[in-house]
Structures are given as C-alpha cells and as structure tokens.
C-alpha positions as a printed Julia matrix, in Angstrom:
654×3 Matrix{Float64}:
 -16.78   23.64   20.07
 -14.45   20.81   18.54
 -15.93   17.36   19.44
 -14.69   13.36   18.49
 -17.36   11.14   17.92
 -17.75    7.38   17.28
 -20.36    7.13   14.34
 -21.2     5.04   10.99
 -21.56    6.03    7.44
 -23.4     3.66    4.48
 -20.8     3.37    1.76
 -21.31    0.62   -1.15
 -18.24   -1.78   -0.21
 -16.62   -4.73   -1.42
 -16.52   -7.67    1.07
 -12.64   -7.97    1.46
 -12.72  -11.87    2.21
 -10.19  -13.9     4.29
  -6.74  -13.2     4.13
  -4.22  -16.0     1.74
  -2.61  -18.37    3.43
   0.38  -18.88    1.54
   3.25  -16.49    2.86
   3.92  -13.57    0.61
   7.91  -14.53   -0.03
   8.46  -13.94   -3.95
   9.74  -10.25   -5.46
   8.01   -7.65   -4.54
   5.07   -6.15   -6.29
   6.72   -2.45   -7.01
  10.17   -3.34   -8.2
  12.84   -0.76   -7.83
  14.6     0.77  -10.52
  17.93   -0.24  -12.11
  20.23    1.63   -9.58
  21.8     3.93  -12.16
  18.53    5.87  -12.96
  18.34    7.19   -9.38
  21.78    7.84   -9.93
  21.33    9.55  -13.09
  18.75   11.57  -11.79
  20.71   12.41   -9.1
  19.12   10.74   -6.46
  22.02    7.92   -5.79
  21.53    4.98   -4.98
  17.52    3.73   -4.84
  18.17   -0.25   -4.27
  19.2     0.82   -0.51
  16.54   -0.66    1.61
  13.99   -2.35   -0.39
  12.98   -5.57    1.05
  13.92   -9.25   -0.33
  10.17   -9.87    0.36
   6.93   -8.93    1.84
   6.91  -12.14    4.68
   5.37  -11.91    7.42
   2.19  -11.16    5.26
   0.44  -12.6     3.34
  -2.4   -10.95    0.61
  -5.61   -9.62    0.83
  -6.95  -11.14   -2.71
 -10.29  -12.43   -1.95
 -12.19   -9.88   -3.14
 -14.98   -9.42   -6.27
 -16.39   -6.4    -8.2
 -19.85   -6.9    -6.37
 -20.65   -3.92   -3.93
 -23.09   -3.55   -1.23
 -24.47   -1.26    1.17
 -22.7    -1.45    4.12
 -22.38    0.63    7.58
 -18.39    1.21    8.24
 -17.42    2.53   11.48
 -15.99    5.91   11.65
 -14.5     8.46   13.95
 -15.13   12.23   12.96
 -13.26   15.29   14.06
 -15.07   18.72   14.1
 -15.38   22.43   14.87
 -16.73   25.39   13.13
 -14.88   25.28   10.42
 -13.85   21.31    9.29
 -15.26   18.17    9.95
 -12.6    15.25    9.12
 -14.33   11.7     9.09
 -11.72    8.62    9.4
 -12.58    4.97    8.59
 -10.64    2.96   11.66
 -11.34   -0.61   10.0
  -9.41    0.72    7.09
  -6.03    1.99    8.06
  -7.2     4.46    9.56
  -7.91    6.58    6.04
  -9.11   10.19    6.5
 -12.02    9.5     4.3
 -13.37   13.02    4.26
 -12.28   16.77    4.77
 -15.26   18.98    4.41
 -14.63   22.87    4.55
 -17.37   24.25    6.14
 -17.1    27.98    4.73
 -16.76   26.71    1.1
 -19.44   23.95    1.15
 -16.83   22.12   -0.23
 -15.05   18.72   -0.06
 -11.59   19.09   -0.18
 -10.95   15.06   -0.42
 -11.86   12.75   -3.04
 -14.45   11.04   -1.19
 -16.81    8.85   -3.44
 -19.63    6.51   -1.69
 -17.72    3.4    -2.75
 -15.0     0.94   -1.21
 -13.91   -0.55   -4.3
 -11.21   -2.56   -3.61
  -8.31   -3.46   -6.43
  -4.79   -4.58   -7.0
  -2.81   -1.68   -6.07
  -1.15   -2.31   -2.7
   1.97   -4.37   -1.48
  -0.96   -6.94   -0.21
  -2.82   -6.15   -3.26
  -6.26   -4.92   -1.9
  -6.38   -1.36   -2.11
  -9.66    1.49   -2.8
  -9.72    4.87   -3.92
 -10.17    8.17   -2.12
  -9.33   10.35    1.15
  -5.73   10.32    2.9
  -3.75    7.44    3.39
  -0.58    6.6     5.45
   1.97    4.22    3.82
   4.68    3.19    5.52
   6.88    0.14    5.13
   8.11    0.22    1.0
   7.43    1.57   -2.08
   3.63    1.23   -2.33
   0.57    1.49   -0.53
   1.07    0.09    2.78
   0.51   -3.59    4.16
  -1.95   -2.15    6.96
  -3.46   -0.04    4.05
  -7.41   -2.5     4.47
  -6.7    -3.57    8.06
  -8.28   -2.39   11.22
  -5.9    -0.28   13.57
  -5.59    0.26   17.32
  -7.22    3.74   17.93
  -8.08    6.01   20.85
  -8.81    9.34   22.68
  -5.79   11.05   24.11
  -6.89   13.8    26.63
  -4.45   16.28   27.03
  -3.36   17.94   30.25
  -3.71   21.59   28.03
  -7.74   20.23   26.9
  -7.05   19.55   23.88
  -8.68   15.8    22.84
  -6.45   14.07   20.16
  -7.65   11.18   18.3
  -4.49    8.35   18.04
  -4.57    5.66   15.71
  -1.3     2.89   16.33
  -0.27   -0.45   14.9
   3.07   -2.48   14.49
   4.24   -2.41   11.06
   5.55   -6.16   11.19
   7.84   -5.66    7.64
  10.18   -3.23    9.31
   9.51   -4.51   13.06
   8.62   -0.5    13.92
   5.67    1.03   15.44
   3.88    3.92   13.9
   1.28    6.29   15.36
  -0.94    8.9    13.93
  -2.2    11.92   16.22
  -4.92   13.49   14.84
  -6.78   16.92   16.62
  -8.79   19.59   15.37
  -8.19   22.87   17.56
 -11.52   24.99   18.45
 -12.19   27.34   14.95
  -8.97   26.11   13.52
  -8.96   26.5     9.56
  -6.69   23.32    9.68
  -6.7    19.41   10.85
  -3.22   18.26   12.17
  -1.7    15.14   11.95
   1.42   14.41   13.87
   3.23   10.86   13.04
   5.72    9.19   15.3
   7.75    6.04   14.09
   9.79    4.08   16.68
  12.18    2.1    15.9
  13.32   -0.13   18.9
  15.38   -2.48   17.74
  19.26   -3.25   17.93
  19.71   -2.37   14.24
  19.18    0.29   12.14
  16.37   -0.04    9.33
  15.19    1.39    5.97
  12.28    3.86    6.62
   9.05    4.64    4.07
   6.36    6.91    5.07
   4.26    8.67    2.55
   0.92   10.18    3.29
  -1.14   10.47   -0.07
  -4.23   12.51   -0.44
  -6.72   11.89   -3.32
  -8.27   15.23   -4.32
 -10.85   16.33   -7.05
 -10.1    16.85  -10.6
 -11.58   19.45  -12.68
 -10.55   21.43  -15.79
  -9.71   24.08  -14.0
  -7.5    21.98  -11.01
  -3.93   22.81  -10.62
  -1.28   21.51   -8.47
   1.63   23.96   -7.05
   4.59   23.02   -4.9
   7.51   25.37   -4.05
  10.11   23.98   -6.43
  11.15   24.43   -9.87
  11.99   21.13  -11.18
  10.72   17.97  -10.01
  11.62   13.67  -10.27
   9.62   12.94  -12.92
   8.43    8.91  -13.71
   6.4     7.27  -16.15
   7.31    3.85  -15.24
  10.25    3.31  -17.61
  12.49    6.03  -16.32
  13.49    8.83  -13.9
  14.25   12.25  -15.28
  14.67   15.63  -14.43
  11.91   17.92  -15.83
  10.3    21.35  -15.52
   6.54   20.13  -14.86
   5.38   23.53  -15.87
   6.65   22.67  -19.36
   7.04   18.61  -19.95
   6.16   17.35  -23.21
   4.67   20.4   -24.7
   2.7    21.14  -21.73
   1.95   22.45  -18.8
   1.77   19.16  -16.71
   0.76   21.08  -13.53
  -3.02   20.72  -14.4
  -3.8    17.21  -14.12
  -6.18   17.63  -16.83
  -3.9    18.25  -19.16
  -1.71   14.76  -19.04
  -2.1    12.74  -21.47
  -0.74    9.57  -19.89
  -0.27    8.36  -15.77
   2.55   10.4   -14.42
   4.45   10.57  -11.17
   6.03   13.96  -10.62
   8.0    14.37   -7.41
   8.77   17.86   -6.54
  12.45   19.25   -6.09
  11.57   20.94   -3.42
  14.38   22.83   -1.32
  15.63   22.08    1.95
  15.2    26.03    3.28
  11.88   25.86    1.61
   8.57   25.56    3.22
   7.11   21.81    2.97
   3.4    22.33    1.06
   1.87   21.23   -1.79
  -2.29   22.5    -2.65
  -4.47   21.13   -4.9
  -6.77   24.71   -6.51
  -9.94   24.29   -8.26
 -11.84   26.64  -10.4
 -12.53   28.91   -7.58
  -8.96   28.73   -5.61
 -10.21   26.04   -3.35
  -8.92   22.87   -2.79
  -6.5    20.72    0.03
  -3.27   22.23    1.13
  -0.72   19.64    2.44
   1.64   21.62    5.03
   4.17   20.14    7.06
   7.42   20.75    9.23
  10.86   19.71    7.57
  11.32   15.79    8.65
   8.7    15.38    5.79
  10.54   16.61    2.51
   9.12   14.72   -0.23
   5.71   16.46   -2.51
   4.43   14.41   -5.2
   1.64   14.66   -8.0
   0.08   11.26   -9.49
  -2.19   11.82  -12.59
  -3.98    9.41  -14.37
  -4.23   11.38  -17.42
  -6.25   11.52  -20.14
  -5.91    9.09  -21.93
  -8.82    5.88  -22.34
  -6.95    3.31  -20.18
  -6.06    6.39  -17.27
 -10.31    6.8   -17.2
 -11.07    3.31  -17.28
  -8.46    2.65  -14.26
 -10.58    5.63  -12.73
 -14.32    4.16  -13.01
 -12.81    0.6   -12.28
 -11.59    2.32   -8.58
 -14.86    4.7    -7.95
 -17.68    4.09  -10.05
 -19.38    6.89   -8.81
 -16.74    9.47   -7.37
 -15.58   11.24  -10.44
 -12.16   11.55  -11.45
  -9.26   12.62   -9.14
  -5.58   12.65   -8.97
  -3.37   12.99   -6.09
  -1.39   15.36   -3.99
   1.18   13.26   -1.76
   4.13   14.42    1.17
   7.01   11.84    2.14
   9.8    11.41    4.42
  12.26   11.25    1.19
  12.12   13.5    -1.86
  10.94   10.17   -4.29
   8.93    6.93   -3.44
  12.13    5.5    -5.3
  13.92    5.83   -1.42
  14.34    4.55    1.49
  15.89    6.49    4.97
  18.08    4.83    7.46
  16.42    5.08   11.33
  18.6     4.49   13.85
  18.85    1.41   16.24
  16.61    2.81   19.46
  15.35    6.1    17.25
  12.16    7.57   16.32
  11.44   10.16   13.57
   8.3    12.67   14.2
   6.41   15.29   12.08
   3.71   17.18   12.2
   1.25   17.55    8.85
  -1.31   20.43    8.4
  -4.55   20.27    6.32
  -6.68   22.57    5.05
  -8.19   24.84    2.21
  -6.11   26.91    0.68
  -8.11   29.73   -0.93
  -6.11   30.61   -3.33
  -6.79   33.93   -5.8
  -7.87   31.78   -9.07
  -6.28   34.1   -11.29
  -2.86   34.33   -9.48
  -2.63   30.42   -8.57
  -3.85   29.33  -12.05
  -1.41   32.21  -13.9
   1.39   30.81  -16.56
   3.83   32.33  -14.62
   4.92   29.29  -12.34
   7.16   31.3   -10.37
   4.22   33.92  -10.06
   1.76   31.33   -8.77
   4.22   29.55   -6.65
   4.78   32.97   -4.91
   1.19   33.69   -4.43
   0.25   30.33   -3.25
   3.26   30.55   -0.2
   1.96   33.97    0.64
  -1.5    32.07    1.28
   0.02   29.03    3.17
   1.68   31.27    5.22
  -1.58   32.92    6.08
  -3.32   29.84    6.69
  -0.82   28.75    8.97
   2.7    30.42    9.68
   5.85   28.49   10.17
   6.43   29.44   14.09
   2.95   28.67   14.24
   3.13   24.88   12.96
   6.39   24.84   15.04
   4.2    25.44   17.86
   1.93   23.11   17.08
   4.6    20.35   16.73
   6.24   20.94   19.66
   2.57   20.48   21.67
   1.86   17.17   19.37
   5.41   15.91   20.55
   4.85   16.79   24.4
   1.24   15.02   24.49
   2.55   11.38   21.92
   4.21    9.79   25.19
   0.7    10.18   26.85
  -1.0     6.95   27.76
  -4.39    6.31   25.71
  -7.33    7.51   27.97
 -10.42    5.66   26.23
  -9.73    2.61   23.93
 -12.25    2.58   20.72
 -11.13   -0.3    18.88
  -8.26   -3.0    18.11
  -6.37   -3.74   15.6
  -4.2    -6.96   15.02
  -3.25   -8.9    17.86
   0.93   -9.22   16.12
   2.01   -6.18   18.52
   0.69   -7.74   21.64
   2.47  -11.44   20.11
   5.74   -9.4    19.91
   5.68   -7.04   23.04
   5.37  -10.57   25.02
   8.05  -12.18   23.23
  10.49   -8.75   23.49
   9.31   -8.87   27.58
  10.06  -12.62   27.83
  13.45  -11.88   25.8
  14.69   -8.92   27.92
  14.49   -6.5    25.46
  13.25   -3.17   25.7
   9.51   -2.61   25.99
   6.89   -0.58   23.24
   6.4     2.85   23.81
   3.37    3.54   26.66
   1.34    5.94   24.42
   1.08    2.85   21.83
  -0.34   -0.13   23.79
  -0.78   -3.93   22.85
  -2.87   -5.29   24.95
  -3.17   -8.88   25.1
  -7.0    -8.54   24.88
  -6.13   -8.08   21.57
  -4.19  -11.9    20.83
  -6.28  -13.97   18.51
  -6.01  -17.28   17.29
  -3.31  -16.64   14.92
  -1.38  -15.72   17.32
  -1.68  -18.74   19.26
   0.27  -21.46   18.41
   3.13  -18.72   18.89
   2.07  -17.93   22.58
   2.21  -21.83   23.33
   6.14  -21.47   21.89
   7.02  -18.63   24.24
   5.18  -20.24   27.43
   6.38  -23.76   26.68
   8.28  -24.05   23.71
   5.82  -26.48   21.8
   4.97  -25.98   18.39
   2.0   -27.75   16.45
   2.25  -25.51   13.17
   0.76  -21.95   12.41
  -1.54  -20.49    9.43
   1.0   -17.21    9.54
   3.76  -15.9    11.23
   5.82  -13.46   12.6
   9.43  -12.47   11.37
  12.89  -12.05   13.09
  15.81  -13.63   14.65
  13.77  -13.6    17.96
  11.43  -16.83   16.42
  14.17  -18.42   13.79
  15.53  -18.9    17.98
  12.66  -20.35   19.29
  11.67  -22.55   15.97
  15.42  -23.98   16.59
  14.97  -25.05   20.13
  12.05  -27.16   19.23
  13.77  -30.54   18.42
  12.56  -33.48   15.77
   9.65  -31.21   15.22
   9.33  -30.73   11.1
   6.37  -28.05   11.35
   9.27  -26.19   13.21
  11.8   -26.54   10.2
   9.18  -25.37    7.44
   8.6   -22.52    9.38
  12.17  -21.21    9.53
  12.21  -22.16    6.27
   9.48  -19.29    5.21
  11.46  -16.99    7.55
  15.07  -17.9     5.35
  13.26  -17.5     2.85
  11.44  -14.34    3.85
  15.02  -12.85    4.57
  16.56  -13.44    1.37
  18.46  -16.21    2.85
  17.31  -18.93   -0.48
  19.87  -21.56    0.18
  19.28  -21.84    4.23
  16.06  -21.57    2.47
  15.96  -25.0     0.43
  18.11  -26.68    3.07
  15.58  -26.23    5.5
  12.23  -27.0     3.18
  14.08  -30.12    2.3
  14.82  -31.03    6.0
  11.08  -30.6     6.56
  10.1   -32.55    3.76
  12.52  -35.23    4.97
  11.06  -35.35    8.39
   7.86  -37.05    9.76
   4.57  -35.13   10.75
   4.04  -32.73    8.45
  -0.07  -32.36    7.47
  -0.79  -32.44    3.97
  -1.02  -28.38    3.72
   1.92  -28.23    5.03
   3.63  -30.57    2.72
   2.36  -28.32   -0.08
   3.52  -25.48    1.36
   6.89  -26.57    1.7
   6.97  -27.98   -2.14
   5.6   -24.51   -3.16
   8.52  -22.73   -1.29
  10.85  -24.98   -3.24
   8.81  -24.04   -6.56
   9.1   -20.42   -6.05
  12.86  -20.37   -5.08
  13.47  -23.01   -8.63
  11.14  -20.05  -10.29
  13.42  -17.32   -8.86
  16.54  -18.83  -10.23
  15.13  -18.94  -14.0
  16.91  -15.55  -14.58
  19.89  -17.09  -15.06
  21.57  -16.7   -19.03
  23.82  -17.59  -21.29
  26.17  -20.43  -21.15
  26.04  -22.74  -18.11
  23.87  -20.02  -16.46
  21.11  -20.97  -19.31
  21.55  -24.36  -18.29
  20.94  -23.87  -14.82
  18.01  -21.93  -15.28
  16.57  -25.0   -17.47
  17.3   -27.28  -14.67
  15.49  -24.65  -12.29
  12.33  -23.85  -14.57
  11.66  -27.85  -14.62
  11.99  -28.07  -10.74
   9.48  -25.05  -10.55
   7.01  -26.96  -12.38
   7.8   -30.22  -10.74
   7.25  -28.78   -7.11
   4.4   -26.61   -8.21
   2.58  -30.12   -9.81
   3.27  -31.67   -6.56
   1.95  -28.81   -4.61
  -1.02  -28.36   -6.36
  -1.87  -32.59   -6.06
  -1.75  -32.04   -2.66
  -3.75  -28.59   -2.14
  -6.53  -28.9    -5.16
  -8.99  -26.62   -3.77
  -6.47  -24.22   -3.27
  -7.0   -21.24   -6.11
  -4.16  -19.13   -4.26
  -1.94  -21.72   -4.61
  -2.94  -22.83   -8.17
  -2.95  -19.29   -9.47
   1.08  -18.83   -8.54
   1.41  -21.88  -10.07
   0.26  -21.18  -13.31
   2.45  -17.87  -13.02
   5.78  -19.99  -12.32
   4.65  -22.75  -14.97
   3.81  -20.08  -18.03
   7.5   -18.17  -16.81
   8.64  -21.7   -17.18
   7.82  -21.59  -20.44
   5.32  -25.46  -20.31
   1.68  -23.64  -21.27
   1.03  -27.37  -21.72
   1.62  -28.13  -18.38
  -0.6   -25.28  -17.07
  -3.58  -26.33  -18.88
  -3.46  -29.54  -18.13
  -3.22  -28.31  -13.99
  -6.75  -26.1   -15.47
  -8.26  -29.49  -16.99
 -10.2   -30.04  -13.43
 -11.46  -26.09  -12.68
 -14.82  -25.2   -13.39
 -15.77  -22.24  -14.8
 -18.86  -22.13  -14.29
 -18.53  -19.58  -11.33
 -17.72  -16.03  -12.31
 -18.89  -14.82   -8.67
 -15.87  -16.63   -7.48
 -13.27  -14.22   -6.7
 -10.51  -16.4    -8.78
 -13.03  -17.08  -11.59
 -11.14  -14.1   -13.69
  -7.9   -14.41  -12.29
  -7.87  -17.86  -13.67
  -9.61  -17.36  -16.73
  -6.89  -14.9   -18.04
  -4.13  -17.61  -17.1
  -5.67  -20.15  -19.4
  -5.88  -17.25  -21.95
  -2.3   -16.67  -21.96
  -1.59  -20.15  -21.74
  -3.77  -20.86  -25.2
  -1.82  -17.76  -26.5
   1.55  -19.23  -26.1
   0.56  -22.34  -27.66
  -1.3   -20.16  -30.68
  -4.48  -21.21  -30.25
  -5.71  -17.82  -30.77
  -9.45  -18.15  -31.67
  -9.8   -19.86  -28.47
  -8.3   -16.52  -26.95
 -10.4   -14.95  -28.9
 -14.04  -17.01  -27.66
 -12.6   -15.96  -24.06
 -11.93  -12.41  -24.72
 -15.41  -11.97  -26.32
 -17.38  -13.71  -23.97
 -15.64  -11.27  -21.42
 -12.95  -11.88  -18.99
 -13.04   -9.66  -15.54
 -10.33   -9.76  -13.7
 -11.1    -8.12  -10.21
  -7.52   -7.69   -9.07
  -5.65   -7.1   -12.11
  -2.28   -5.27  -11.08
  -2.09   -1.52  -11.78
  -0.14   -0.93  -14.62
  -0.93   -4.35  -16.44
  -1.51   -4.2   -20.54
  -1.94   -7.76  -20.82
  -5.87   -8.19  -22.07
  -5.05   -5.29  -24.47
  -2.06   -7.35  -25.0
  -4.05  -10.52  -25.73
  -6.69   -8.67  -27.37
  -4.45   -7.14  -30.51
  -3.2   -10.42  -30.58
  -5.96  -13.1   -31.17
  -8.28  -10.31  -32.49
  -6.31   -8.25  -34.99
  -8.0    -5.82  -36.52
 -11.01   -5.1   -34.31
 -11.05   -2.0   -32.01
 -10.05   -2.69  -28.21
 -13.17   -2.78  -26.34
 -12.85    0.08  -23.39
 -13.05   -2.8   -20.69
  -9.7    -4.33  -21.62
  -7.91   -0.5   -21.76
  -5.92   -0.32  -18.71
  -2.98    1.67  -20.52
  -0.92    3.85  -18.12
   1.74    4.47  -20.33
C-alpha cells in the first residue's frame, strides 16, 4: 500500500524571525564569473541572465545560533519499500529518504534546522533535497512555506504537489511528487511556466545532501567535468585532480564544485555509494542535463563550516542535477513556454568492489548497468509521460498555503487582460495577507498609502504612475528602477520623492538609503576623472547612509549596510562614530555579532589592533556569516600575529 499523510516531526530549529524590510536591490550575493572563464572553459558566455538584483525580496536575517525543540509539519510518502518525509513550511525540502530493505538513510538528514548565510535571502540549513530555482544559489523560497496538495489521479495514483510563484523571474514552478505501490524509487516531476510576453533566464537545480564516509564515492557518466574552487573554471579529470582521486569526497582537501561533462546521448544520473554500495541515485529524463558534486573537504575550515550547519548530523557532501551543465548558467524560456522533467530517486546498490574500483571507466560502467536495473529509460519515459498527463489536473485537497504574492499577481494579470495561471497551480485569494494589501487597494481603486514590500514588473511601475502628487508612489518605483538595473531613473525618482510632501519618516530613510547604495555602487570607478567620481560618490554614500541611519536608529538592518557602504568608503571613522550609541550588551540579539565584527574591521583599518584583538578573544559569533568568508581568520592573523587560529574563526573554503 503507498499512503500520503499529514504528520509532525521534533527537530531542534532555529526561530527564523521576521523578514527585513529594506528591499534587497544591491549586487547579488553569488557574483558571476568574469565572462571569459566560462568562455575558456568552454561554456560561453555565463553573464547571460543573471539578475541586476534580488528586488522584490527582501532577506531572511533574523536569525541566532540558539535551537529549540520544535514540531515542523510534514507530509510523508510511503510504500513497502521508501518512505520520503517533506517539510512544507520549508520549501518544500525532501527532508528524508529512508530505504526500507537497507535500514538505511539515503539523505543527509540530521535532527537540526540550523539556519546560516548561504542562500540568495541568506537563511539557509543543511540536509535532504532542495529545489532552487531563480539564480545561482539556493533559492529565494528556499525557508518559506509553499502551496501544497493531493492530486488524485484518474489512473489511482495520489501525487503530492507542492507550487509557488517565483516572484524574481515572474514564473510559476511546481513539484509532483508520488511514490508508486512497491516502487524501489520516489519521482519528482517539475513543471516551470513561464507566462509572460518575454522570454526569461531559467535556473533550476535540485541538490541532494547525502552521507559522507571514508568509503563514499560519487560516479556520474562522464569523463571530465567543470571544475570550481571559487577563483576559476577549468577543465579536469575528477578521477585524477591534484594528485587525487577527487571522486571520494573524503579525499578533498579543500571545498570543491565539480560539474560533470556529462553527454547529451548519455543517461542523466549521478549516485552517491557508501561502504556497502548503498547510497542515493539521482536519475532523470534529458531536459535536466547538469550533475554536480560539492565537497567540503578536509580541511579545518571545510569541518568547521560542517558542525556550524548540523551540529549533530555528521558530515556530508552533495550530489546535485540541473537544467544547465554548470550553476555558472542560465537557459532562455520562451515567452508563453514551460519546461518539464521528471527526476527519479532511489538506492542504488551498487557492487562495492566494482563502484569503488580505480578504474573510472570500469565503475562508471557498472554503476549504469545498475541504474538501468533500478529503473530503465522507456520505463522513466513512461513515467514522465503519466506525470505530464496528470500536472494540468486541478488540486483535489488543499493542505497548506504559501505566500499570498501569486494570488496579488493572478488578480492584477485578470484585471490587466492577460492570460491567467495554470489551473493545476492555484492562488487563491484566501491566501492575500496584509502585505499584500495596500497593493489590492491600487488595483480596486488606484490609491496608494505606502507598502512594507512589493511586487516587481512593468504591470505596477503602471499603476504607481497613475497615482498623481502621491510621493509614497514615486519611492516605490524608485525601488522597482532600481530593482531593474535602471540606477539613473533610479535617483531621479528617489529624489522626486524626497522632494515631495508626505513621506513617513521610514520612508524618508528608505529613500536616502536607496540613494546611499546607488553612490556606493558607483565607487568602482578608477583612474583619472573616473577616480574622481568615485570620491564624489563614496562621500554621498556616507552622507545618505548618516542621514538614513538619523532617521531609522533602531534599525540594525539598516545600520549594518551602512557600515558596509561606509568601511567600502573607506571613513572607519565615520562608522564608529554611527556604533558610538549601540549597546553591546546583548549577544542574544541576532545583530549583536554581525555588528560586533563591523566595529572590528573598522578598529582594524584605523590600526587599533589590540582593540581587535580584546574583541577577537572575548569571542565574536557571527550567526550569518556568508559562506566562503575568511575575514575573522583574516582579522585574527592580523591583530594577533603569532598565536594559532582558534578553530571557531576557521571558515577556510579555499
């Protein structure tokens, strides 16, 4: 029997806290690569499609390292042979894959919800499968609640749908999940509409966190794959890479991205195989091309990163399947398209000694004879073709919402004339809250008394316009310029705001720190008059910023991008004198750290180093400190020469 159920599970969690207010409209937080090294590496030209900016979100930063015992809602798939266990509060993660016959779990699935800076909104945890879509990173919807419910098909077979409307690309993305009776597999079918008038750049990788033992070793069918370590792309073998066979994720010595080459007539799998030949194989049809390993590696700062995302879960690395061949690359769907694909899951029981042989080719060869046994290619083809026949089917029983921004836009796109969401993904307007208010009152009556957050698109930039003398109006086309890329309608418009009457207070800031952030952008500049201009900008940063900050001081959000703009601005002065009135008496505050390290780097640059030093050794914890950042080992060898870096400030990746 195969049954869905509607249960709860006590994990240790981190209370996420309220989302920012200030909307997300600087660089983004995974930078592309210098053109020419996709190039290079022969995969042309990786700039196409990243984003100016992450508007209309804004981050998920309120969080601490304090866990407790919490019950989180899930939704479990299972039959005689699986039981899959997703967490719908929480993108909709597959949190757990348990193999029945084995006793074994084929996910990384500690007992914590650790949350850290690793995702385009910055909160981000550890563990199961994930579905990113939107840009390079894990996805804005990544620690959100989605839209889910119980499909009943007309051939008996109950599918599990999760659904939400991915408001960076203006898309809408569902995830079919069903577990056939005595099936040795859990399928996973994605749709992504696109149902606009344009074209837009498409992301979708689905990344599965899987043990790591000695004895673990990852195989894909290719011979070469897109290797990164942050600094570069090149072409390696990754059964021989710097002296080593970098297969075995054991055996890395530092974090490594290593996207496999793998051919178009090839079959789509990666498998993770333990000691004993178990472990998750990730099977798919062809529209998903891309297979990736991530390793941490061995080194201090790749554990420490480890135990500072899953205190308790042991270390892991991760198996991962996208729409392109790198995470470097975007895809162009079509104006009115959608893309679908169908992913397979399961344990591959592999022969040990055949998958873990130094012949590559050898294992490689093995491990496709035992995918293909698992699940043959006419056989996912079938499968496919029933997931596509039942993802127009209306949702027959509701289990939960997520945001109410789909239902916002479906009414706007119905009040528009525009063509309507798909059926099988519906937004009710049960699910409008009160963020989405103030834009409701635009579309029924075209008044506008300001917003906490917004949508995006030419659609609202319309409506905003048609509200005359109304200043709350102009700021907020001036975040969606901005948003855009568009910087000088940008300042135009924060300066016609500013210039108006009725702006609150908070608004007034907001507008002053849009004008900080574009002067903190333009501080690139170099050489000749361009080093003059970026003078001229760096002092308006920190002008607007000041100004901001007077008029939001209990805003730590706000104060924290300040300090940012002010130490890029090179005036360290300036940004401890804006520190002068916090207290720091609070390290349960979840800025206390965050803060702490900027007045660290601001005593730093003005070489006050045994101050640095008092901070450092009294212990600075920084809850969402970016993956990838070196700066407290950075701070440490500098203001404490000589002494050994304590393990807490090792976050080396490189």
């Amino acid at each position: 029997m195969t049954s869905i159920t509607v249960s709860s599970r006590a994990l240790r969690t981190a209370t996420l806290g309220p989302d920012g207010t200030l909307p997300l409209l600087g660089p983004l937080p995974e930078t592309p690569y210098d053109p020419a090294a996709g190039a290079a590496a022969g995969l042309g030209d990786i700039s196409y499609g990243y984003p100016p900016s992450l508007h209309p979100y804004t981050a998920q930063d309120g969080y601490g390292r304090s866990l407790e015992e919490r019950e989180v809602t899930t939704v479990v798939l299972e039959n005689e042979r699986l039981r899959a266990v997703f967490l719908p509060d929480w993108g909709g993660r597959l949190w757990e894959l348990f193999d029945k016959r084995s006793g074994k779990q084929l996910l990384h699935t500690p007992g914590t919800l650790q949350l850290a800076n690793f995702a385009l909104r910055n909160a981000w945890f550890a563990g199961g499968i994930e579905w990113n879509i939107g840009t390079r990173g894990h996805s804005p919807t990544t620690c959100a609640p989605l839209h889910h419910g119980i499909v009943r098909g007309p051939d008996g077979q109950d599918v599990l749908r999760f659904w939400e409307y991915e408001r960076l690309r203006g898309v809408v993305f569902q995830v079919d999940a069903w577990l056939p009776e005595d099936s040795p597999v859990l399928f996973v079918s994605v749709r992504i509409s696109n149902t606009q008038d344009h074209d837009v750049p498409l992301y979708w990788w689905s990344n599965a966190a899987v043990p790591q033992t000695e004895g673990s070793r990852v195989i894909a069918p290719a011979a070469t794959a897109y290797s990164s370590d942050y600094s570069s792309i090149t072409v390696v073998d990754p059964s021989h890479y710097e002296g080593r066979d970098c297969t075995w994720p054991a055996r890395n010595p530092h974090a490594n991205d290593f996207f496999f080459d793998v051919p178009a007539s090839a079959r789509k799998w990666v498998l993770n195989a333990d000691d004993d030949g178990d472990g998750l194989v990730m099977l798919s049809t062809d529209r998903l091309r891309g297979r990736k390993l991530f390793v941490w590696g061995t080194g201090e700062g790749g554990r420490h990163w480890q135990r500072w995302l899953t205190p308790d879960g042991g270390e892991y690395a991760e198996i991962q399947a996208g729409l392109a061949q790198t995470q470097f690359q975007h895809l162009p769907l079509s104006a009115g398209a959608s893309w679908s694909w169908t992913e397979a899951y399961g344990n591959a029981a592999v022969s040990p000694e055949l998958a873990h042989a130094e012949d590559w080719a050898a294992a490689q060869a093995h491990c496709g004879e035992r995918v293909d046994a698992l699940l043959g290619r006419d056989a996912l083809e079938e499968a496919h073709q029933a997931a596509e026949a039942r993802m127009d089917l209306p949702v027959d029983e509701i289990l939960g919402r997520g945001n109410g921004w789909g239902a916002l836009e479906a009414v706007a796109r119905d009040r528009a004339g525009l063509g309507a969401f798909p059926a099988s993904t519906p937004f009710p307007e049960s699910s409008l809250g009160p963020e989405q208010e103030p834009w409701l009152a635009l579309l029924r009556d075209g008044t506008f008394e300001g917003a906490r957050t917004q949508p995006a698109g030419p659609l609202w930039d319309e409506r905003l316009a048609s509200v005359e003398g109304n200043s709350s109006a102009v700021l907020h086309r001036a975040f969606l310029a901005h948003g855009e890329g568009r910087h000088v309608d940008a300042r135009a418009l924060y300066l016609e705001a500013l210039g108006g009457e009725g702006l609150s207070t908070g608004e007034t800031a907001l507008a002053q720190r849009g004008l900080g952030l574009l002067a903190w952008g333009g501080q690139t500049a170099v050489g000749g008059a361009g080093a003059e201009a970026a003078s001229e900008a760096a002092r308006e940063a920190v002008a607007r910023y000041r100004t901001a900050c007077a008029l939001a001081p209990d805003d730590r959000r706000l104060l924290a991008e300040a300090l940012e703009a002010i130490l890029a601005a090179g005036q360290p002065e300036e940004g401890l004198a804006l520190l002068s009135g916090v207290s720091f008496g609070n390290a349960t505050e979840f800025f206390h750290g965050r803060l702490l390290l900027l007045k660290a780097r601001a005593l730093h640059a003005l070489g006050r180093t045994d101050e640095v030093a008092e901070l450092l050794k009294a212990g600075i914890e920084v809850p969402d400190l970016r993956e990838g950042a070196n700066v407290l080992r950075e701070l440490w060898e500098a203001a404490v020469p000589g002494e050994p870096l304590p393990v807490r400030y090792d976050f080396t990746m490189s």
